[in-house]
């Protein structure tokens, strides 16, 4: 009886540790690495065209031109998938955008094969790995990953004009996902005010679909990958046109124009009179000597 009790206790402990091990493994797999997301260099779906979800932000990124330069694409390549009527349209704070990126599987060294979009960035005054990663690229990468990708640069000795690679995190769908009509894994940074359910609602998919790709241990400011067959249509704010000039402004403009015109005419008349007087005096002088 005692042996049977001990056997049951042992079995219970065995299954407890077994499930704890599985749970720990799941959590470690779901937990993203600070240096990037691993990939298989021989995966046939790499490279691929995918998208990063980006938010317009003041002061430097409230127009498509500056954001296009940051990601090395054209303004139209952002405006069309983002449902923006014109590439020259102004943006407002936190306006949502889909930015196209080319995702590759990059072998950096024997221990690092990472999936990212290879984006060149020229260092400006005051830039650091951290500030550019968090402010410019809005946590679509990390300073740790920038260090790994740029081993020749020392973070504390950056110089203005240095050209570095900032690895924007991305993934390409595998063959199984493609068969299940997952055409894109959109790179998306989870905000503190969001959860997986709200992100799924934004993209028109089930929350479980995001969990299946990313696990459920996603924290704020982590990059997650949203599986979609096609990009959802972003609801863009209506940009108010420039107001027409008021009647007062028009009246002031007319008065100013008339004043300038009269002033020019008056000056011209004075010059003509001076020239005429000069000519008359010249003739009198000539006649005086002639007499």
mmCIF file of C-alpha atoms in Angstrom:
data_model
loop_
_atom_site.group_PDB
_atom_site.id
_atom_site.type_symbol
_atom_site.label_atom_id
_atom_site.label_comp_id
_atom_site.label_asym_id
_atom_site.label_seq_id
_atom_site.Cartn_x
_atom_site.Cartn_y
_atom_site.Cartn_z
ATOM 1 C CA UNK A 1 0.000 0.000 0.000
ATOM 2 C CA UNK A 2 2.853 2.267 0.906
ATOM 3 C CA UNK A 3 4.618 1.452 -2.345
ATOM 4 C CA UNK A 4 1.438 2.264 -4.265
ATOM 5 C CA UNK A 5 1.135 5.601 -2.500
ATOM 6 C CA UNK A 6 4.752 6.412 -3.233
ATOM 7 C CA UNK A 7 4.232 5.448 -6.869
ATOM 8 C CA UNK A 8 1.231 7.766 -7.163
ATOM 9 C CA UNK A 9 3.193 10.589 -5.560
ATOM 10 C CA UNK A 10 6.066 10.022 -7.934
ATOM 11 C CA UNK A 11 3.708 9.975 -10.915
ATOM 12 C CA UNK A 12 2.070 13.185 -9.762
ATOM 13 C CA UNK A 13 5.454 14.905 -9.380
ATOM 14 C CA UNK A 14 6.592 13.599 -12.750
ATOM 15 C CA UNK A 15 3.568 14.993 -14.571
ATOM 16 C CA UNK A 16 3.778 18.260 -12.618
ATOM 17 C CA UNK A 17 7.379 18.863 -13.643
ATOM 18 C CA UNK A 18 6.668 17.651 -17.153
ATOM 19 C CA UNK A 19 3.882 20.197 -17.707
ATOM 20 C CA UNK A 20 5.930 22.891 -15.965
ATOM 21 C CA UNK A 21 8.752 22.167 -18.400
ATOM 22 C CA UNK A 22 6.426 22.420 -21.395
ATOM 23 C CA UNK A 23 4.958 25.660 -20.077
ATOM 24 C CA UNK A 24 8.437 27.105 -19.521
ATOM 25 C CA UNK A 25 9.494 26.122 -23.014
ATOM 26 C CA UNK A 26 6.393 27.742 -24.472
ATOM 27 C CA UNK A 27 7.059 30.935 -22.549
ATOM 28 C CA UNK A 28 10.694 31.053 -23.627
ATOM 29 C CA UNK A 29 9.721 30.539 -27.250
ATOM 30 C CA UNK A 30 7.085 33.243 -27.074
ATOM 31 C CA UNK A 31 9.409 35.688 -25.359
ATOM 32 C CA UNK A 32 11.100 37.733 -28.082
ATOM 33 C CA UNK A 33 14.853 38.099 -28.090
ATOM 34 C CA UNK A 34 16.277 41.587 -27.590
ATOM 35 C CA UNK A 35 18.658 41.009 -30.483
ATOM 36 C CA UNK A 36 16.036 39.865 -32.963
ATOM 37 C CA UNK A 37 14.004 36.948 -34.265
ATOM 38 C CA UNK A 38 15.771 33.861 -35.504
ATOM 39 C CA UNK A 39 15.097 32.422 -38.927
ATOM 40 C CA UNK A 40 16.237 29.588 -41.151
ATOM 41 C CA UNK A 41 18.656 30.731 -43.813
ATOM 42 C CA UNK A 42 17.400 28.095 -46.273
ATOM 43 C CA UNK A 43 13.711 28.950 -45.811
ATOM 44 C CA UNK A 44 12.360 29.355 -49.323
ATOM 45 C CA UNK A 45 10.000 32.229 -48.516
ATOM 46 C CA UNK A 46 12.877 34.613 -47.751
ATOM 47 C CA UNK A 47 13.273 37.345 -48.847
ATOM 48 C CA UNK A 48 9.737 38.725 -49.016
ATOM 49 C CA UNK A 49 7.886 42.017 -49.239
ATOM 50 C CA UNK A 50 5.982 42.790 -46.074
ATOM 51 C CA UNK A 51 4.855 45.845 -44.097
ATOM 52 C CA UNK A 52 5.583 47.644 -40.847
ATOM 53 C CA UNK A 53 2.825 49.482 -39.007
ATOM 54 C CA UNK A 54 4.088 53.007 -38.290
ATOM 55 C CA UNK A 55 2.577 56.034 -36.538
ATOM 56 C CA UNK A 56 3.235 59.584 -37.719
ATOM 57 C CA UNK A 57 4.896 61.572 -34.942
ATOM 58 C CA UNK A 58 6.043 65.103 -34.215
ATOM 59 C CA UNK A 59 8.328 66.846 -34.747
ATOM 60 C CA UNK A 60 10.271 65.015 -37.456
ATOM 61 C CA UNK A 61 7.828 62.519 -38.933
ATOM 62 C CA UNK A 62 4.581 64.324 -39.722
ATOM 63 C CA UNK A 63 4.928 64.066 -43.497
ATOM 64 C CA UNK A 64 5.323 61.159 -45.892
ATOM 65 C CA UNK A 65 8.588 62.496 -47.306
ATOM 66 C CA UNK A 66 10.506 62.193 -44.017
ATOM 67 C CA UNK A 67 9.046 58.747 -43.256
ATOM 68 C CA UNK A 68 9.778 57.551 -46.795
ATOM 69 C CA UNK A 69 13.405 58.687 -46.424
ATOM 70 C CA UNK A 70 13.683 56.864 -43.085
ATOM 71 C CA UNK A 71 12.564 53.569 -44.667
ATOM 72 C CA UNK A 72 14.219 54.147 -48.070
ATOM 73 C CA UNK A 73 10.966 53.960 -50.047
ATOM 74 C CA UNK A 74 8.882 56.445 -52.034
ATOM 75 C CA UNK A 75 6.006 58.475 -50.610
ATOM 76 C CA UNK A 76 3.564 56.752 -52.973
ATOM 77 C CA UNK A 77 4.660 53.333 -51.698
ATOM 78 C CA UNK A 78 3.339 54.421 -48.285
ATOM 79 C CA UNK A 79 0.296 56.448 -49.344
ATOM 80 C CA UNK A 80 -1.305 53.720 -51.477
ATOM 81 C CA UNK A 81 -1.414 50.862 -48.896
ATOM 82 C CA UNK A 82 -2.233 53.416 -46.173
ATOM 83 C CA UNK A 83 -5.370 54.709 -47.929
ATOM 84 C CA UNK A 84 -4.007 58.253 -48.274
ATOM 85 C CA UNK A 85 -5.266 60.097 -51.340
ATOM 86 C CA UNK A 86 -2.113 62.088 -52.121
ATOM 87 C CA UNK A 87 1.589 61.518 -51.323
ATOM 88 C CA UNK A 88 1.832 65.216 -50.439
ATOM 89 C CA UNK A 89 -0.994 65.107 -47.879
ATOM 90 C CA UNK A 90 -0.024 66.413 -44.425
ATOM 91 C CA UNK A 91 -0.190 63.993 -41.502
ATOM 92 C CA UNK A 92 -1.372 64.344 -37.917
ATOM 93 C CA UNK A 93 0.051 62.914 -34.706
ATOM 94 C CA UNK A 94 -0.344 59.099 -34.434
ATOM 95 C CA UNK A 95 -1.837 58.781 -37.928
ATOM 96 C CA UNK A 96 -1.537 55.071 -38.888
ATOM 97 C CA UNK A 97 0.565 54.038 -41.874
ATOM 98 C CA UNK A 98 1.639 50.855 -43.626
ATOM 99 C CA UNK A 99 5.284 51.127 -44.686
ATOM 100 C CA UNK A 100 6.611 48.487 -47.124
ATOM 101 C CA UNK A 101 9.840 46.716 -46.152
ATOM 102 C CA UNK A 102 11.900 43.911 -47.676
ATOM 103 C CA UNK A 103 12.455 41.156 -45.122
ATOM 104 C CA UNK A 104 15.548 38.946 -45.303
ATOM 105 C CA UNK A 105 17.117 36.170 -43.256
ATOM 106 C CA UNK A 106 20.614 37.429 -42.343
ATOM 107 C CA UNK A 107 23.450 35.303 -40.988
ATOM 108 C CA UNK A 108 25.563 37.654 -38.879
ATOM 109 C CA UNK A 109 27.801 35.060 -37.221
ATOM 110 C CA UNK A 110 27.559 31.353 -36.328
ATOM 111 C CA UNK A 111 25.261 32.119 -33.386
ATOM 112 C CA UNK A 112 23.085 34.831 -34.954
ATOM 113 C CA UNK A 113 20.790 34.287 -37.931
ATOM 114 C CA UNK A 114 18.169 37.008 -37.665
ATOM 115 C CA UNK A 115 15.157 38.044 -39.701
ATOM 116 C CA UNK A 116 15.073 41.787 -40.411
ATOM 117 C CA UNK A 117 14.751 44.535 -43.024
ATOM 118 C CA UNK A 118 18.154 46.001 -43.773
ATOM 119 C CA UNK A 119 17.762 49.805 -43.490
ATOM 120 C CA UNK A 120 20.630 52.286 -43.789
ATOM 121 C CA UNK A 121 20.644 55.275 -41.456
ATOM 122 C CA UNK A 122 23.055 58.222 -41.361
ATOM 123 C CA UNK A 123 23.938 59.343 -37.840
ATOM 124 C CA UNK A 124 23.010 62.927 -36.940
ATOM 125 C CA UNK A 125 24.062 65.079 -34.011
ATOM 126 C CA UNK A 126 22.735 63.650 -30.743
ATOM 127 C CA UNK A 127 21.812 60.244 -32.191
ATOM 128 C CA UNK A 128 22.385 57.046 -30.227
ATOM 129 C CA UNK A 129 21.485 53.432 -30.951
ATOM 130 C CA UNK A 130 18.744 53.699 -28.338
ATOM 131 C CA UNK A 131 17.249 57.031 -29.433
ATOM 132 C CA UNK A 132 17.045 56.101 -33.106
ATOM 133 C CA UNK A 133 15.601 52.656 -32.305
ATOM 134 C CA UNK A 134 12.919 53.957 -29.952
ATOM 135 C CA UNK A 135 12.095 57.376 -31.445
ATOM 136 C CA UNK A 136 12.732 57.180 -35.185
ATOM 137 C CA UNK A 137 11.900 53.495 -35.687
ATOM 138 C CA UNK A 138 9.397 53.424 -32.802
ATOM 139 C CA UNK A 139 10.714 50.171 -31.221
ATOM 140 C CA UNK A 140 10.529 48.216 -34.482
ATOM 141 C CA UNK A 141 14.096 47.314 -33.547
ATOM 142 C CA UNK A 142 16.260 47.418 -30.408
ATOM 143 C CA UNK A 143 19.602 48.992 -29.603
ATOM 144 C CA UNK A 144 20.917 45.502 -28.736
ATOM 145 C CA UNK A 145 20.123 44.314 -32.244
ATOM 146 C CA UNK A 146 21.749 47.414 -33.748
ATOM 147 C CA UNK A 147 24.930 46.593 -31.821
ATOM 148 C CA UNK A 148 24.956 43.016 -33.113
ATOM 149 C CA UNK A 149 24.335 44.063 -36.723
ATOM 150 C CA UNK A 150 27.009 46.809 -36.597
ATOM 151 C CA UNK A 151 29.978 45.220 -34.775
ATOM 152 C CA UNK A 152 32.471 47.715 -36.238
ATOM 153 C CA UNK A 153 30.829 50.681 -34.466
ATOM 154 C CA UNK A 154 31.212 51.567 -30.800
ATOM 155 C CA UNK A 155 27.919 52.987 -29.407
ATOM 156 C CA UNK A 156 29.731 55.641 -27.347
ATOM 157 C CA UNK A 157 31.916 56.793 -30.245
ATOM 158 C CA UNK A 158 29.432 57.510 -33.023
ATOM 159 C CA UNK A 159 30.267 60.377 -35.365
ATOM 160 C CA UNK A 160 27.959 62.533 -37.450
ATOM 161 C CA UNK A 161 27.822 61.042 -40.943
ATOM 162 C CA UNK A 162 28.406 57.426 -39.886
ATOM 163 C CA UNK A 163 26.171 55.092 -41.919
ATOM 164 C CA UNK A 164 24.762 52.158 -39.936
ATOM 165 C CA UNK A 165 22.274 49.370 -40.516
ATOM 166 C CA UNK A 166 19.147 49.545 -38.383
ATOM 167 C CA UNK A 167 17.475 46.111 -38.464
ATOM 168 C CA UNK A 168 13.691 46.559 -38.494
ATOM 169 C CA UNK A 169 12.196 43.319 -37.172
ATOM 170 C CA UNK A 170 10.104 41.317 -39.628
ATOM 171 C CA UNK A 171 9.154 37.781 -40.618
ATOM 172 C CA UNK A 172 8.182 36.047 -43.838
ATOM 173 C CA UNK A 173 5.303 33.552 -43.778
ATOM 174 C CA UNK A 174 6.377 29.922 -44.075
ATOM 175 C CA UNK A 175 4.891 27.471 -46.562
ATOM 176 C CA UNK A 176 2.191 26.312 -44.133
ATOM 177 C CA UNK A 177 1.097 29.882 -43.454
ATOM 178 C CA UNK A 178 1.020 30.640 -47.168
ATOM 179 C CA UNK A 179 -1.202 27.607 -47.747
ATOM 180 C CA UNK A 180 -3.488 28.992 -45.041
ATOM 181 C CA UNK A 181 -3.674 32.290 -46.952
ATOM 182 C CA UNK A 182 -1.364 34.223 -44.655
ATOM 183 C CA UNK A 183 0.306 36.479 -47.210
ATOM 184 C CA UNK A 184 1.839 38.984 -44.798
ATOM 185 C CA UNK A 185 3.156 39.026 -41.249
ATOM 186 C CA UNK A 186 2.837 42.729 -40.496
ATOM 187 C CA UNK A 187 5.398 44.058 -37.991
ATOM 188 C CA UNK A 188 3.451 45.796 -35.227
ATOM 189 C CA UNK A 189 4.684 47.342 -31.957
ATOM 190 C CA UNK A 190 2.262 46.738 -29.086
ATOM 191 C CA UNK A 191 1.384 49.971 -27.264
ATOM 192 C CA UNK A 192 0.797 50.188 -23.473
ATOM 193 C CA UNK A 193 -2.890 51.020 -24.043
ATOM 194 C CA UNK A 194 -3.439 47.956 -26.284
ATOM 195 C CA UNK A 195 -3.871 44.213 -25.917
ATOM 196 C CA UNK A 196 -3.868 41.359 -28.402
ATOM 197 C CA UNK A 197 -7.645 41.535 -28.743
ATOM 198 C CA UNK A 198 -7.615 45.212 -29.764
ATOM 199 C CA UNK A 199 -4.816 44.584 -32.266
ATOM 200 C CA UNK A 200 -6.745 41.667 -33.756
ATOM 201 C CA UNK A 201 -9.832 43.874 -34.079
ATOM 202 C CA UNK A 202 -7.817 46.545 -35.899
ATOM 203 C CA UNK A 203 -6.705 43.973 -38.473
ATOM 204 C CA UNK A 204 -10.017 42.129 -38.702
ATOM 205 C CA UNK A 205 -8.658 38.761 -37.524
ATOM 206 C CA UNK A 206 -9.086 36.452 -34.521
ATOM 207 C CA UNK A 207 -6.950 37.001 -31.426
ATOM 208 C CA UNK A 208 -5.898 33.354 -31.538
ATOM 209 C CA UNK A 209 -4.314 33.920 -34.939
ATOM 210 C CA UNK A 210 -1.897 36.420 -33.346
ATOM 211 C CA UNK A 211 -1.211 34.086 -30.418
ATOM 212 C CA UNK A 212 -0.459 31.201 -32.786
ATOM 213 C CA UNK A 213 2.330 33.254 -34.393
ATOM 214 C CA UNK A 214 3.654 35.160 -31.361
ATOM 215 C CA UNK A 215 2.636 33.286 -28.215
ATOM 216 C CA UNK A 216 0.716 35.134 -25.492
ATOM 217 C CA UNK A 217 3.603 36.587 -23.518
ATOM 218 C CA UNK A 218 3.820 39.829 -25.491
ATOM 219 C CA UNK A 219 4.693 42.946 -23.507
ATOM 220 C CA UNK A 220 4.239 46.634 -24.392
ATOM 221 C CA UNK A 221 6.760 47.865 -26.969
ATOM 222 C CA UNK A 222 7.484 44.325 -28.178
ATOM 223 C CA UNK A 223 7.260 43.772 -31.924
ATOM 224 C CA UNK A 224 4.626 41.200 -32.806
ATOM 225 C CA UNK A 225 3.705 39.829 -36.231
ATOM 226 C CA UNK A 226 0.114 40.071 -37.386
ATOM 227 C CA UNK A 227 -0.905 37.372 -39.919
ATOM 228 C CA UNK A 228 -3.195 38.702 -42.659
ATOM 229 C CA UNK A 229 -4.300 37.647 -46.124
ATOM 230 C CA UNK A 230 -4.393 41.305 -47.169
ATOM 231 C CA UNK A 231 -3.875 44.653 -45.521
ATOM 232 C CA UNK A 232 -6.965 46.166 -43.880
ATOM 233 C CA UNK A 233 -8.161 49.558 -45.058
ATOM 234 C CA UNK A 234 -6.897 52.173 -42.642
ATOM 235 C CA UNK A 235 -9.383 54.833 -41.578
ATOM 236 C CA UNK A 236 -7.588 58.071 -42.257
ATOM 237 C CA UNK A 237 -8.622 61.431 -40.784
ATOM 238 C CA UNK A 238 -10.024 64.030 -43.137
ATOM 239 C CA UNK A 239 -7.371 66.679 -43.686
ATOM 240 C CA UNK A 240 -8.974 70.130 -43.648
ATOM 241 C CA UNK A 241 -8.048 72.269 -46.686
ATOM 242 C CA UNK A 242 -6.389 75.625 -46.159
ATOM 243 C CA UNK A 243 -9.055 78.273 -45.372
ATOM 244 C CA UNK A 244 -9.708 80.895 -48.090
ATOM 245 C CA UNK A 245 -8.456 84.422 -47.376
ATOM 246 C CA UNK A 246 -10.926 86.652 -45.516
ATOM 247 C CA UNK A 247 -12.469 89.791 -47.016
ATOM 248 C CA UNK A 248 -10.331 91.878 -44.682
ATOM 249 C CA UNK A 249 -7.217 90.134 -45.905
ATOM 250 C CA UNK A 250 -8.250 90.625 -49.518
ATOM 251 C CA UNK A 251 -9.006 94.330 -48.870
ATOM 252 C CA UNK A 252 -5.643 94.794 -47.197
ATOM 253 C CA UNK A 253 -3.975 93.090 -50.122
ATOM 254 C CA UNK A 254 -5.689 95.394 -52.613
ATOM 255 C CA UNK A 255 -4.781 98.498 -50.605
ATOM 256 C CA UNK A 256 -1.197 97.345 -50.290
ATOM 257 C CA UNK A 257 -1.015 96.652 -54.015
ATOM 258 C CA UNK A 258 -2.450 100.072 -54.884
ATOM 259 C CA UNK A 259 -0.057 101.763 -52.488
ATOM 260 C CA UNK A 260 2.917 100.049 -54.050
ATOM 261 C CA UNK A 261 1.669 100.840 -57.544
ATOM 262 C CA UNK A 262 1.063 104.519 -56.753
ATOM 263 C CA UNK A 263 4.431 104.752 -55.075
ATOM 264 C CA UNK A 264 6.174 103.354 -58.154
ATOM 265 C CA UNK A 265 4.216 105.719 -60.426
ATOM 266 C CA UNK A 266 5.043 108.709 -58.209
ATOM 267 C CA UNK A 267 8.731 107.863 -58.199
ATOM 268 C CA UNK A 268 8.694 107.474 -61.959
ATOM 269 C CA UNK A 269 6.974 110.860 -62.368
ATOM 270 C CA UNK A 270 9.590 112.543 -60.186
ATOM 271 C CA UNK A 271 12.382 111.023 -62.275
ATOM 272 C CA UNK A 272 10.705 112.233 -65.476
ATOM 273 C CA UNK A 273 10.349 115.777 -64.090
ATOM 274 C CA UNK A 274 13.957 115.841 -62.941
ATOM 275 C CA UNK A 275 15.103 114.610 -66.335
ATOM 276 C CA UNK A 276 12.931 117.254 -68.065
ATOM 277 C CA UNK A 277 14.312 120.063 -65.935
ATOM 278 C CA UNK A 278 17.801 118.843 -66.651
ATOM 279 C CA UNK A 279 17.193 118.870 -70.396
ATOM 280 C CA UNK A 280 15.672 122.403 -70.294
ATOM 281 C CA UNK A 281 18.604 123.708 -68.310
ATOM 282 C CA UNK A 282 20.997 122.138 -70.793
ATOM 283 C CA UNK A 283 19.258 123.854 -73.710
ATOM 284 C CA UNK A 284 19.327 127.225 -71.914
ATOM 285 C CA UNK A 285 23.017 126.780 -71.189
ATOM 286 C CA UNK A 286 23.720 126.022 -74.837
ATOM 287 C CA UNK A 287 21.642 129.022 -76.033
ATOM 288 C CA UNK A 288 23.447 131.331 -73.563
ATOM 289 C CA UNK A 289 26.833 130.437 -74.985
ATOM 290 C CA UNK A 290 25.485 130.633 -78.519
ATOM 291 C CA UNK A 291 24.396 134.240 -77.980
#
